[in-house]
Tab-separated table of N, CA and C in Angstrom:
chain	number	residue	atom	x	y	z
Z	1	MET	N	0.815	-1.204	0.000
Z	1	MET	CA	0.000	0.000	0.000
Z	1	MET	C	0.853	1.259	0.000
Z	2	GLY	N	1.996	1.226	0.711
Z	2	GLY	CA	2.864	2.391	0.788
Z	2	GLY	C	3.410	2.803	-0.563
Z	3	LYS	N	3.720	1.807	-1.411
Z	3	LYS	CA	4.270	2.116	-2.728
Z	3	LYS	C	3.226	2.788	-3.617
Z	4	VAL	N	1.982	2.390	-3.511
Z	4	VAL	CA	0.917	2.997	-4.308
Z	4	VAL	C	0.674	4.427	-3.843
Z	5	ALA	N	0.666	4.635	-2.530
Z	5	ALA	CA	0.451	5.977	-1.990
Z	5	ALA	C	1.627	6.895	-2.310
Z	6	PHE	N	2.803	6.313	-2.512
Z	6	PHE	CA	3.992	7.108	-2.815
Z	6	PHE	C	4.027	7.555	-4.272
Z	7	LEU	N	3.250	6.944	-5.131
Z	7	LEU	CA	3.287	7.244	-6.564
Z	7	LEU	C	3.140	8.740	-6.878
Z	8	PRO	N	2.174	9.461	-6.297
Z	8	PRO	CA	2.101	10.905	-6.585
Z	8	PRO	C	3.359	11.658	-6.140
Z	9	PHE	N	3.937	11.262	-5.002
Z	9	PHE	CA	5.187	11.871	-4.547
Z	9	PHE	C	6.281	11.626	-5.576
Z	10	SER	N	6.352	10.408	-6.067
Z	10	SER	CA	7.381	10.024	-7.024
Z	10	SER	C	7.244	10.812	-8.326
Z	11	LEU	N	6.038	10.933	-8.824
Z	11	LEU	CA	5.814	11.684	-10.063
Z	11	LEU	C	6.153	13.161	-9.883
Z	12	GLY	N	5.699	13.720	-8.782
Z	12	GLY	CA	5.990	15.131	-8.501
Z	12	GLY	C	7.471	15.388	-8.321
Z	13	SER	N	8.137	14.490	-7.601
Z	13	SER	CA	9.570	14.685	-7.375
Z	13	SER	C	10.349	14.506	-8.670
Z	14	GLY	N	9.884	13.635	-9.552
Z	14	GLY	CA	10.541	13.464	-10.847
Z	14	GLY	C	10.473	14.727	-11.688
Z	15	LEU	N	9.314	15.366	-11.697
Z	15	LEU	CA	9.172	16.629	-12.434
Z	15	LEU	C	10.033	17.725	-11.817
Z	16	LEU	N	10.015	17.792	-10.498
Z	16	LEU	CA	10.826	18.785	-9.797
Z	16	LEU	C	12.312	18.562	-10.067
Z	17	ALA	N	12.747	17.319	-10.023
Z	17	ALA	CA	14.155	16.995	-10.275
Z	17	ALA	C	14.559	17.415	-11.684
Z	18	GLY	N	13.687	17.191	-12.654
Z	18	GLY	CA	13.984	17.596	-14.027
Z	18	GLY	C	14.151	19.097	-14.167
Z	19	LEU	N	13.278	19.851	-13.506
Z	19	LEU	CA	13.371	21.314	-13.565
Z	19	LEU	C	14.643	21.816	-12.888
Z	20	ILE	N	14.941	21.264	-11.725
Z	20	ILE	CA	16.147	21.673	-10.998
Z	20	ILE	C	17.390	21.313	-11.803
Z	21	ALA	N	17.427	20.089	-12.322
Z	21	ALA	CA	18.598	19.631	-13.070
Z	21	ALA	C	18.839	20.480	-14.313
Z	22	LYS	N	17.773	20.878	-14.969
Z	22	LYS	CA	17.908	21.707	-16.167
Z	22	LYS	C	18.574	23.035	-15.828
Z	23	ARG	N	18.166	23.628	-14.718
Z	23	ARG	CA	18.761	24.908	-14.305
Z	23	ARG	C	20.207	24.740	-13.847
Z	24	VAL	N	20.455	23.670	-13.080
Z	24	VAL	CA	21.818	23.420	-12.610
Z	24	VAL	C	22.742	23.172	-13.802
Z	25	PHE	N	22.289	22.388	-14.769
Z	25	PHE	CA	23.106	22.136	-15.953
Z	25	PHE	C	23.414	23.432	-16.694
Z	26	ALA	N	22.421	24.296	-16.827
Z	26	ALA	CA	22.645	25.581	-17.502
Z	26	ALA	C	23.703	26.403	-16.759
Z	27	LEU	N	23.646	26.400	-15.434
Z	27	LEU	CA	24.648	27.128	-14.645
Z	27	LEU	C	26.037	26.518	-14.811
Z	28	VAL	N	26.116	25.195	-14.726
Z	28	VAL	CA	27.413	24.519	-14.855
Z	28	VAL	C	27.973	24.725	-16.258
Z	29	TRP	N	27.147	24.564	-17.281
Z	29	TRP	CA	27.637	24.731	-18.642
Z	29	TRP	C	28.078	26.172	-18.877
Z	30	GLY	N	27.426	27.129	-18.250
Z	30	GLY	CA	27.829	28.530	-18.368
Z	30	GLY	C	29.235	28.768	-17.848
Z	31	MET	N	29.695	27.936	-16.906
Z	31	MET	CA	31.069	28.047	-16.406
Z	31	MET	C	32.059	27.384	-17.366
Z	32	VAL	N	31.567	26.465	-18.194
Z	32	VAL	CA	32.425	25.743	-19.146
Z	32	VAL	C	32.582	26.532	-20.440
Z	33	ASP	N	31.485	27.067	-20.954
Z	33	ASP	CA	31.494	27.722	-22.261
Z	33	ASP	C	30.435	28.813	-22.276
Z	34	ASP	N	30.672	29.846	-23.096
Z	34	ASP	CA	29.694	30.937	-23.180
Z	34	ASP	C	28.626	30.686	-24.248
Z	35	GLN	N	28.765	29.627	-25.021
Z	35	GLN	CA	27.757	29.264	-26.011
Z	35	GLN	C	26.823	28.204	-25.430
Z	36	GLU	N	25.676	28.025	-26.088
Z	36	GLU	CA	24.764	26.970	-25.636
Z	36	GLU	C	25.437	25.612	-25.809
Z	37	PRO	N	25.056	24.638	-24.977
Z	37	PRO	CA	25.689	23.322	-25.090
Z	37	PRO	C	25.335	22.655	-26.416
Z	38	PRO	N	26.303	21.967	-27.026
Z	38	PRO	CA	26.003	21.273	-28.275
Z	38	PRO	C	25.072	20.086	-28.030
Z	39	LYS	N	24.301	19.757	-29.034
Z	39	LYS	CA	23.383	18.622	-28.962
Z	39	LYS	C	23.764	17.630	-30.060
Z	40	PRO	N	23.453	16.359	-29.863
Z	40	PRO	CA	23.823	15.353	-30.872
Z	40	PRO	C	23.252	15.637	-32.259
Z	41	GLU	N	22.122	16.324	-32.330
Z	41	GLU	CA	21.520	16.571	-33.647
Z	41	GLU	C	22.177	17.735	-34.383
Z	42	HIS	N	23.071	18.486	-33.744
Z	42	HIS	CA	23.795	19.549	-34.428
Z	42	HIS	C	24.834	18.928	-35.367
Z	43	ARG	N	24.894	19.420	-36.583
Z	43	ARG	CA	25.786	18.825	-37.587
Z	43	ARG	C	27.243	19.193	-37.351
Z	44	ASN	N	27.510	20.469	-37.191
Z	44	ASN	CA	28.885	20.943	-37.027
Z	44	ASN	C	29.174	21.140	-35.551
Z	45	VAL	N	29.640	20.081	-34.931
Z	45	VAL	CA	29.886	20.106	-33.493
Z	45	VAL	C	31.241	19.469	-33.218
Z	46	HIS	N	31.985	20.044	-32.328
Z	46	HIS	CA	33.255	19.458	-31.919
Z	46	HIS	C	32.939	18.282	-30.995
Z	47	LEU	N	33.443	17.095	-31.324
Z	47	LEU	CA	33.079	15.896	-30.557
Z	47	LEU	C	33.506	15.976	-29.090
Z	48	GLY	N	34.639	16.590	-28.820
Z	48	GLY	CA	35.079	16.736	-27.427
Z	48	GLY	C	34.110	17.585	-26.627
Z	49	LYS	N	33.638	18.650	-27.242
Z	49	LYS	CA	32.674	19.535	-26.584
Z	49	LYS	C	31.340	18.815	-26.381
Z	50	LEU	N	30.920	18.042	-27.375
Z	50	LEU	CA	29.682	17.278	-27.257
Z	50	LEU	C	29.789	16.242	-26.137
Z	51	MET	N	30.926	15.537	-26.080
Z	51	MET	CA	31.112	14.531	-25.024
Z	51	MET	C	31.086	15.181	-23.645
Z	52	ALA	N	31.710	16.337	-23.514
Z	52	ALA	CA	31.708	17.040	-22.232
Z	52	ALA	C	30.291	17.452	-21.851
Z	53	ALA	N	29.553	17.999	-22.797
Z	53	ALA	CA	28.186	18.448	-22.511
Z	53	ALA	C	27.293	17.281	-22.098
Z	54	VAL	N	27.372	16.174	-22.825
Z	54	VAL	CA	26.537	15.009	-22.530
Z	54	VAL	C	26.915	14.399	-21.179
Z	55	ALA	N	28.220	14.332	-20.891
Z	55	ALA	CA	28.671	13.766	-19.612
Z	55	ALA	C	28.237	14.641	-18.439
Z	56	ILE	N	28.406	15.951	-18.567
Z	56	ILE	CA	28.000	16.861	-17.493
Z	56	ILE	C	26.490	16.802	-17.294
Z	57	GLU	N	25.757	16.798	-18.384
Z	57	GLU	CA	24.292	16.743	-18.299
Z	57	GLU	C	23.839	15.452	-17.617
Z	58	GLY	N	24.430	14.326	-17.992
Z	58	GLY	CA	24.074	13.050	-17.375
Z	58	GLY	C	24.382	13.026	-15.898
Z	59	LEU	N	25.552	13.535	-15.533
Z	59	LEU	CA	25.934	13.587	-14.122
Z	59	LEU	C	24.973	14.450	-13.321
Z	60	VAL	N	24.681	15.634	-13.833
Z	60	VAL	CA	23.791	16.560	-13.125
Z	60	VAL	C	22.400	15.960	-12.979
Z	61	PHE	N	21.865	15.374	-14.042
Z	61	PHE	CA	20.516	14.817	-13.981
Z	61	PHE	C	20.448	13.617	-13.041
Z	62	ALA	N	21.421	12.720	-13.094
Z	62	ALA	CA	21.405	11.542	-12.221
Z	62	ALA	C	21.562	11.939	-10.758
Z	63	LEU	N	22.474	12.848	-10.489
Z	63	LEU	CA	22.699	13.296	-9.119
Z	63	LEU	C	21.467	14.006	-8.566
Z	64	THR	N	20.902	14.907	-9.350
Z	64	THR	CA	19.716	15.641	-8.910
Z	64	THR	C	18.547	14.698	-8.691
Z	65	ARG	N	18.321	13.792	-9.608
Z	65	ARG	CA	17.207	12.843	-9.482
Z	65	ARG	C	17.361	11.978	-8.232
Z	66	GLY	N	18.561	11.486	-7.986
Z	66	GLY	CA	18.793	10.654	-6.816
Z	66	GLY	C	18.555	11.406	-5.513
Z	67	LEU	N	19.054	12.627	-5.431
Z	67	LEU	CA	18.884	13.409	-4.204
Z	67	LEU	C	17.429	13.815	-3.981
Z	68	VAL	N	16.754	14.242	-5.041
Z	68	VAL	CA	15.352	14.640	-4.902
Z	68	VAL	C	14.485	13.423	-4.575
Z	69	ASP	N	14.750	12.276	-5.195
Z	69	ASP	CA	13.980	11.063	-4.910
Z	69	ASP	C	14.154	10.649	-3.450
Z	70	HIS	N	15.388	10.660	-2.973
Z	70	HIS	CA	15.629	10.282	-1.580
Z	70	HIS	C	14.942	11.272	-0.626
Z	71	GLY	N	15.016	12.554	-0.951
Z	71	GLY	CA	14.353	13.569	-0.125
Z	71	GLY	C	12.846	13.395	-0.097
Z	72	SER	N	12.254	13.044	-1.229
Z	72	SER	CA	10.801	12.848	-1.258
Z	72	SER	C	10.410	11.603	-0.461
Z	73	ARG	N	11.270	10.583	-0.462
Z	73	ARG	CA	11.000	9.390	0.348
Z	73	ARG	C	11.079	9.716	1.835
Z	74	ARG	N	12.036	10.554	2.213
Z	74	ARG	CA	12.128	10.964	3.618
Z	74	ARG	C	10.888	11.772	4.021
Z	75	ALA	N	10.450	12.669	3.154
Z	75	ALA	CA	9.253	13.465	3.442
Z	75	ALA	C	8.027	12.561	3.562
Z	76	PHE	N	7.916	11.589	2.669
Z	76	PHE	CA	6.797	10.649	2.721
Z	76	PHE	C	6.822	9.871	4.031
Z	77	GLU	N	8.008	9.447	4.453
Z	77	GLU	CA	8.128	8.706	5.710
Z	77	GLU	C	7.717	9.575	6.897
Z	78	ARG	N	8.111	10.843	6.887
Z	78	ARG	CA	7.707	11.739	7.981
Z	78	ARG	C	6.201	11.932	8.032
Z	79	LEU	N	5.574	11.984	6.863
Z	79	LEU	CA	4.125	12.178	6.810
Z	79	LEU	C	3.341	10.921	7.178
Z	80	THR	N	3.818	9.764	6.733
Z	80	THR	CA	3.033	8.543	6.891
Z	80	THR	C	3.602	7.559	7.900
Z	81	GLY	N	4.880	7.691	8.232
Z	81	GLY	CA	5.524	6.727	9.118
Z	81	GLY	C	5.975	5.465	8.390
Z	82	SER	N	5.844	5.442	7.068
Z	82	SER	CA	6.193	4.261	6.274
Z	82	SER	C	7.210	4.642	5.212
Z	83	TRP	N	8.302	3.851	5.117
Z	83	TRP	CA	9.324	4.103	4.100
Z	83	TRP	C	8.925	3.399	2.801
Z	84	PRO	N	8.811	4.130	1.689
Z	84	PRO	CA	8.397	3.516	0.422
Z	84	PRO	C	9.575	2.907	-0.343
Z	85	GLY	N	10.060	1.804	0.123
Z	85	GLY	CA	11.181	1.158	-0.544
Z	85	GLY	C	11.883	0.223	0.438
Z	86	ASP	N	13.064	-0.216	0.065
Z	86	ASP	CA	13.840	-1.105	0.911
Z	86	ASP	C	14.642	-0.291	1.920
Z	87	ALA	N	14.872	-0.864	3.095
Z	87	ALA	CA	15.631	-0.174	4.133
Z	87	ALA	C	17.115	-0.095	3.780
Z	88	GLU	N	17.638	-1.141	3.152
Z	88	GLU	CA	19.064	-1.206	2.791
Z	88	GLU	C	19.220	-1.922	1.458
Z	89	PRO	N	20.356	-1.709	0.814
Z	89	PRO	CA	20.621	-2.486	-0.413
Z	89	PRO	C	20.750	-3.965	-0.080
Z	90	GLU	N	20.383	-4.813	-1.034
Z	90	GLU	CA	20.516	-6.253	-0.821
Z	90	GLU	C	21.981	-6.644	-0.823
Z	91	ALA	N	22.335	-7.608	0.030
Z	91	ALA	CA	23.707	-8.114	0.063
Z	91	ALA	C	23.981	-8.940	-1.186
Z	92	GLU	N	25.217	-8.892	-1.650
Z	92	GLU	CA	25.559	-9.642	-2.860
Z	92	GLU	C	25.864	-11.074	-2.561
């Protein structure tokens, strides 16, 4: 039941994480280059610059998503007293 009740939190936190990550990436890329970040669909792009942009974007999005997801789970636990997920990683 806790996982079903957590679904709206999860969807909301996912949208929030995307918005935050987009802004953080723009700030970080602004420190790297004064032009907009290259995209794979751009024809005339320096591959090193494209690799840097894609790597930074991936790092920022994954980090932001993980932190926001964990924060939303903590908030859900404070509200309901139930943790929506596993307490610890499974042992190998």
